[in-house]
């Protein structure tokens, strides 16, 4: 009679010994899961960048305008009178300090409201994830010792995920890329990793003389790096109140213009690293460009549908502006060498060529039929062997235009020999990179020996025709040096830089390389104007510099 009791007692004792261990593992698992949720929430917060916030902001302004016709803080309407009313209100606000303060408070309230909506959405998503995690954890059983091993295994996996969430085995990936690219002069390896920014790096731009690299970040700063060999940090430019959205160099590399979502453009002197001036924009400033030959004039595009030309020589530093009204947000611009013609890419998917003198649209091209927003336009840079821009010696406009779109396709256009009198012709639709809902940018590398069409017979295992099928050719890649190539690099919403060879025949291109090393989205890329060097900025807070593989020292 006593034996069953003893057995039952031993079973109960064993259960009491096992249960605390399992419960401890379950608690550790929940704790690790919570940490993962926090990291994922931070990642989503980056994804909900101020670029997306601008949509909410514009919608709120438009709704307020429709609901309260007497409000002076309205979104410009689709007709001319609404724009005139807002211009008058803005002028009155400038002349009345108290009204200007009220307008500033209204702007602040709009920002707080829009940000609150984003945080509310993020909080709700995080709560939903927490609920799902709790439900999953509550269903874990503790029936046997084998379950203990499974639970510990899961805990170890979660811990590994937590530790590797921002690294993605970067070292191994880069090592594999390097080992496979040392013998190919057209591929790039990771040369340097520039760290210092405390937020996502949204803009990277080499100076025209190649001596400086400027980077703009969500940490509200612009950093200037040595663009030559040592790549040391030279200046940290502070003054903006919100995320940096774009950068532009003056033609002589002495001035830098930064744009931000605090509705301002700021002018910086590179000799002293000091701010020279600040200019107010009408809406979040999305993009800026200097006049190609005059540092006193710059162009900008905003979320309130304006394309502006500003002359900074006006007394008082306010700048005199010529403002053109588009029908959607201006996301990217390119300024012709004459400084009087501008191409814009907008959130309605249109490429428009503007005559600044008359305000007329000379050309309007729908980039793709579903009207996905254009995030960036890039024009190939023709440069001499000494790094001098051919525009300074009156060479014609470069022919090649690339358009990043939210449909994850980069379209390359041939603008002909006399743009804008000729209509651009689509010659490539580049696929593979990811651009959906992200403001991804691209950049051309125009080899000094490149001749259009000369490389049309190149071989490439990844070559694609206009129908997406592999295309045949007879020449080896090694037969065409980098200096004779036309390349296009692009960031992507995955952690890669994509490198395309687009110097071949119409509809044919090579995906040369996926540069691995970043651990989050790559927003912007730019080629050095003289050397075979590429810089990329990422949401992982870093700037990476890529060099030509054949020049790597063993």
XYZ file of C-alpha atoms in Angstrom, residues 72 89-107:
20
model
C -4.701 81.179 -43.004
C -1.779 85.264 -45.944
C 1.889 84.377 -45.806
C 2.857 87.921 -46.739
C 0.588 89.331 -44.030
C 2.053 86.925 -41.504
C 5.552 88.120 -42.299
C 4.535 91.727 -41.775
C 2.754 90.972 -38.476
C 5.004 89.396 -35.810
C 2.119 88.228 -33.607
C 0.435 86.564 -36.564
C 3.763 85.013 -37.533
C 4.073 83.544 -34.044
C 0.554 82.184 -34.295
C 1.424 80.601 -37.634
C 4.564 79.059 -36.121
C 2.470 77.594 -33.295
C 0.043 76.219 -35.880
C 2.931 74.623 -37.764
